[in-house]
CSV table of C-alpha atoms in Angstrom, one decimal:
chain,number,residue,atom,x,y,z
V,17,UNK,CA,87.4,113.2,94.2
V,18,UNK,CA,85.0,114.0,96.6
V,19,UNK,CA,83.6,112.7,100.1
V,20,UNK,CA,80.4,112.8,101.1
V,21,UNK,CA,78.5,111.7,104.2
V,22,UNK,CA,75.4,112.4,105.9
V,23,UNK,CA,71.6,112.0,105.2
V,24,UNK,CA,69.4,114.5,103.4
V,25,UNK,CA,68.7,117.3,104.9
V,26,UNK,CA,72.3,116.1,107.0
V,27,UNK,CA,75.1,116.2,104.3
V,28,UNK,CA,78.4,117.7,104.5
V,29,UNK,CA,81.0,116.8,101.0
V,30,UNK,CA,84.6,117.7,101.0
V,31,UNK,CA,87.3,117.2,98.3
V,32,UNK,CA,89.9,114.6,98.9
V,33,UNK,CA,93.5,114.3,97.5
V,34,UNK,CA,94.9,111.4,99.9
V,35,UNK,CA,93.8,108.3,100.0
V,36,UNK,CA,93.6,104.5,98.4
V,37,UNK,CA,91.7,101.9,96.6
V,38,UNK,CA,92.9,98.6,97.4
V,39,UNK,CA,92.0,95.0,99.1
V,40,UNK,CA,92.8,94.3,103.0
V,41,UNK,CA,91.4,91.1,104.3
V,42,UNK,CA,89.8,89.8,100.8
V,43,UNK,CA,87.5,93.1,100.2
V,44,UNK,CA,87.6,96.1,98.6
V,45,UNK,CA,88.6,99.2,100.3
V,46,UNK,CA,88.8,102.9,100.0
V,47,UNK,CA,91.0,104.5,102.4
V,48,UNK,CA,90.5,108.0,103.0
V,49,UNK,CA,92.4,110.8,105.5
V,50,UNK,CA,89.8,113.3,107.0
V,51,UNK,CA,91.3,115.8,109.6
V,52,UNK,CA,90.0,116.6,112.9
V,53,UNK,CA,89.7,120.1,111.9
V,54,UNK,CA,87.4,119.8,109.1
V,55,UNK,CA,83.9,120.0,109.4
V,56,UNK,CA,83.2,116.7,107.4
V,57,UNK,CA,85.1,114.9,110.3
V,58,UNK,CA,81.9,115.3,112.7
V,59,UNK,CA,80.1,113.7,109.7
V,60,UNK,CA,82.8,110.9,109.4
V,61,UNK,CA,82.0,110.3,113.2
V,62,UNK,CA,79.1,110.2,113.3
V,63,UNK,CA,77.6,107.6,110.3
V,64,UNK,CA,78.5,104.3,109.2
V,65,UNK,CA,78.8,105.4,105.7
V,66,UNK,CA,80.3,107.5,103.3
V,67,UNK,CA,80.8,107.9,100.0
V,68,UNK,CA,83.6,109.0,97.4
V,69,UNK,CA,82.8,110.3,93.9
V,70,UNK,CA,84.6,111.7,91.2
V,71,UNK,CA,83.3,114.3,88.6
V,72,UNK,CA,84.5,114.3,84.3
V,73,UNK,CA,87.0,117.4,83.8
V,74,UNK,CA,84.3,119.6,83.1
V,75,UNK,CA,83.3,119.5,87.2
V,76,UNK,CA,86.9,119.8,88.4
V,77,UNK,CA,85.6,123.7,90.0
V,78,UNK,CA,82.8,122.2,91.5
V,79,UNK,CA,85.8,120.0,93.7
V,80,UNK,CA,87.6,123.2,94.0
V,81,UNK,CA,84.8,125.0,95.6
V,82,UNK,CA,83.6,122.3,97.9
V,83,UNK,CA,87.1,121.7,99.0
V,84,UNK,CA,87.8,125.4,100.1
V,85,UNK,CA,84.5,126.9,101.4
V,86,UNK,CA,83.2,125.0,104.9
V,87,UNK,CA,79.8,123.5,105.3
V,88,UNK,CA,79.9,125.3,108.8
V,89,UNK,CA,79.8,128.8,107.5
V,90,UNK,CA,78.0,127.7,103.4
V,91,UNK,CA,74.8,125.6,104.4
V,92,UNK,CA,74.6,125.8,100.7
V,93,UNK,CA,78.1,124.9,99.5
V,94,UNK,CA,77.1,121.9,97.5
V,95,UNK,CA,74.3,123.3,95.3
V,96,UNK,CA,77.0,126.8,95.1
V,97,UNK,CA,79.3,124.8,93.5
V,98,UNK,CA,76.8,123.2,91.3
V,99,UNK,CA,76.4,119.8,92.4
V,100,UNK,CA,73.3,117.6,92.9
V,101,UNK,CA,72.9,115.6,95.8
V,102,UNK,CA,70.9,112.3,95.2
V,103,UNK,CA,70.9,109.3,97.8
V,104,UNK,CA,71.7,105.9,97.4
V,105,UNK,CA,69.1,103.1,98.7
V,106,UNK,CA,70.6,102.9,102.0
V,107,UNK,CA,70.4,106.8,102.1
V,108,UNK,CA,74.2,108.2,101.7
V,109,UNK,CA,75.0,111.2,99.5
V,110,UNK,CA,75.9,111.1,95.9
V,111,UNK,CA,76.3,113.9,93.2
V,112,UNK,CA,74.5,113.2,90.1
V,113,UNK,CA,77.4,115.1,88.3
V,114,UNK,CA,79.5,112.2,89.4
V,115,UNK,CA,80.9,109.6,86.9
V,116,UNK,CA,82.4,106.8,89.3
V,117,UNK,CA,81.7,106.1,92.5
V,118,UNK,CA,84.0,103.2,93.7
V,119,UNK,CA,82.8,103.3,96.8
V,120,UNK,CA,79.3,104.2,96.4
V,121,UNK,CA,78.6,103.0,99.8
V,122,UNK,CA,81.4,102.3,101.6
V,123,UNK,CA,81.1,101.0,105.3
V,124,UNK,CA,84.0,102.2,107.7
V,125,UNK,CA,85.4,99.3,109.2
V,126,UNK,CA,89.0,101.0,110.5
V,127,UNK,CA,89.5,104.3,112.4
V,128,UNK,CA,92.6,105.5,113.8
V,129,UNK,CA,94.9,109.1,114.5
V,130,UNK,CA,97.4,108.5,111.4
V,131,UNK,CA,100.1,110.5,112.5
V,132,UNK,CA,102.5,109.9,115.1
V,133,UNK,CA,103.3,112.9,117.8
V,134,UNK,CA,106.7,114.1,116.1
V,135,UNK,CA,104.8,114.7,112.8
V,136,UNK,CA,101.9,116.8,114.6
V,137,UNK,CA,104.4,119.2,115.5
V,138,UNK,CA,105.4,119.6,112.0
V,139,UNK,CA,105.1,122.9,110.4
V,140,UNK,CA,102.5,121.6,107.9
V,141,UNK,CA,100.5,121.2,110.5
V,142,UNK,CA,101.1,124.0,113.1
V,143,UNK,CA,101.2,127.0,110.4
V,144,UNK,CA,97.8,125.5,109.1
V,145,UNK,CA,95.7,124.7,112.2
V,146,UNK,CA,94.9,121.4,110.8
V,147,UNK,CA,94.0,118.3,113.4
V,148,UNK,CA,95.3,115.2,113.7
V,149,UNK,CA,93.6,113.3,110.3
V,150,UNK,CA,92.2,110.3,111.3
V,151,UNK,CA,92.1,107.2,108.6
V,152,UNK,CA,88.6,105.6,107.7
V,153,UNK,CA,89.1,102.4,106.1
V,154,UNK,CA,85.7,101.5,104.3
V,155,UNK,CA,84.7,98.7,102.6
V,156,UNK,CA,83.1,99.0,99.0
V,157,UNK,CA,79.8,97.5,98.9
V,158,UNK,CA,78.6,99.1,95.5
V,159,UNK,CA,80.4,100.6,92.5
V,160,UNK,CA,78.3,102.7,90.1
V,161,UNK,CA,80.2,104.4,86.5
V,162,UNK,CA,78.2,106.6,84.7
């Protein structure tokens, strides 16, 4: 699946492999694990929402290529990997290619490091240079299936 947030003009998407659906407190969530080095996590910071998508088999190298070329260095990553961006009403990124969005706009209602200090030491992380992820819990407010 992917994760998007931003405005136009303002987007940054990134492929995700970890994370939930689910209820917590009566409503439904999408739980997703975005680490600090990342450029998507300034994005995360920064707006209220985000959105998750995924794509039919066919768009599986469109994930691929998001996932392991950085908006900081490819402006144009999303439209390289063929993907369209289109908005929702309240103005958060979507890809047209997309079949399901289960969180089509998701509010994040949770934030928090999700790793304690023995496991940042860890050589999955240290070998890497990845940051600490952090969690963003958001709520689903709209589900749209293609």
């Amino acid at each position: 699946m992917s994760l998007a947030v931003g405005k136009e003009g303002d987007m940054n998407a990134m492929t995700i492999s970890w994370g939930t659906l689910g209820e917590l407190w009566g409503h439904p969530v999408v739980t997703v694990y975005v680490s600090s080095s990342r450029y998507t996590h300034s994005f995360m910071e920064r707006n209220e929402y985000f959105t998750v998508t995924g794509v039919p088999e066919e768009k599986c190298s469109a994930l691929q290529y998001i996932g392991s070329h950085s908006g900081r260095d490819d402006k144009d990553k999303i439209s390289k990997a063929g993907l369209t961006p289109s908005f929702t009403e309240l103005g958060n990124p979507i890809f047209e290619e997309a079949n399901l969005s289960p969180s089509n706009v998701a509010s994040s209602i949770n934030r928090r490091s999700t790793l304690p200090s023995s496991h940042r030491r860890s050589s999955r992380y240290t070998r890497r240079g990845l940051g600490i992820h952090t969690m963003y819990i958001g709520e689903i407010v709209n589900t749209w299936i293609k």
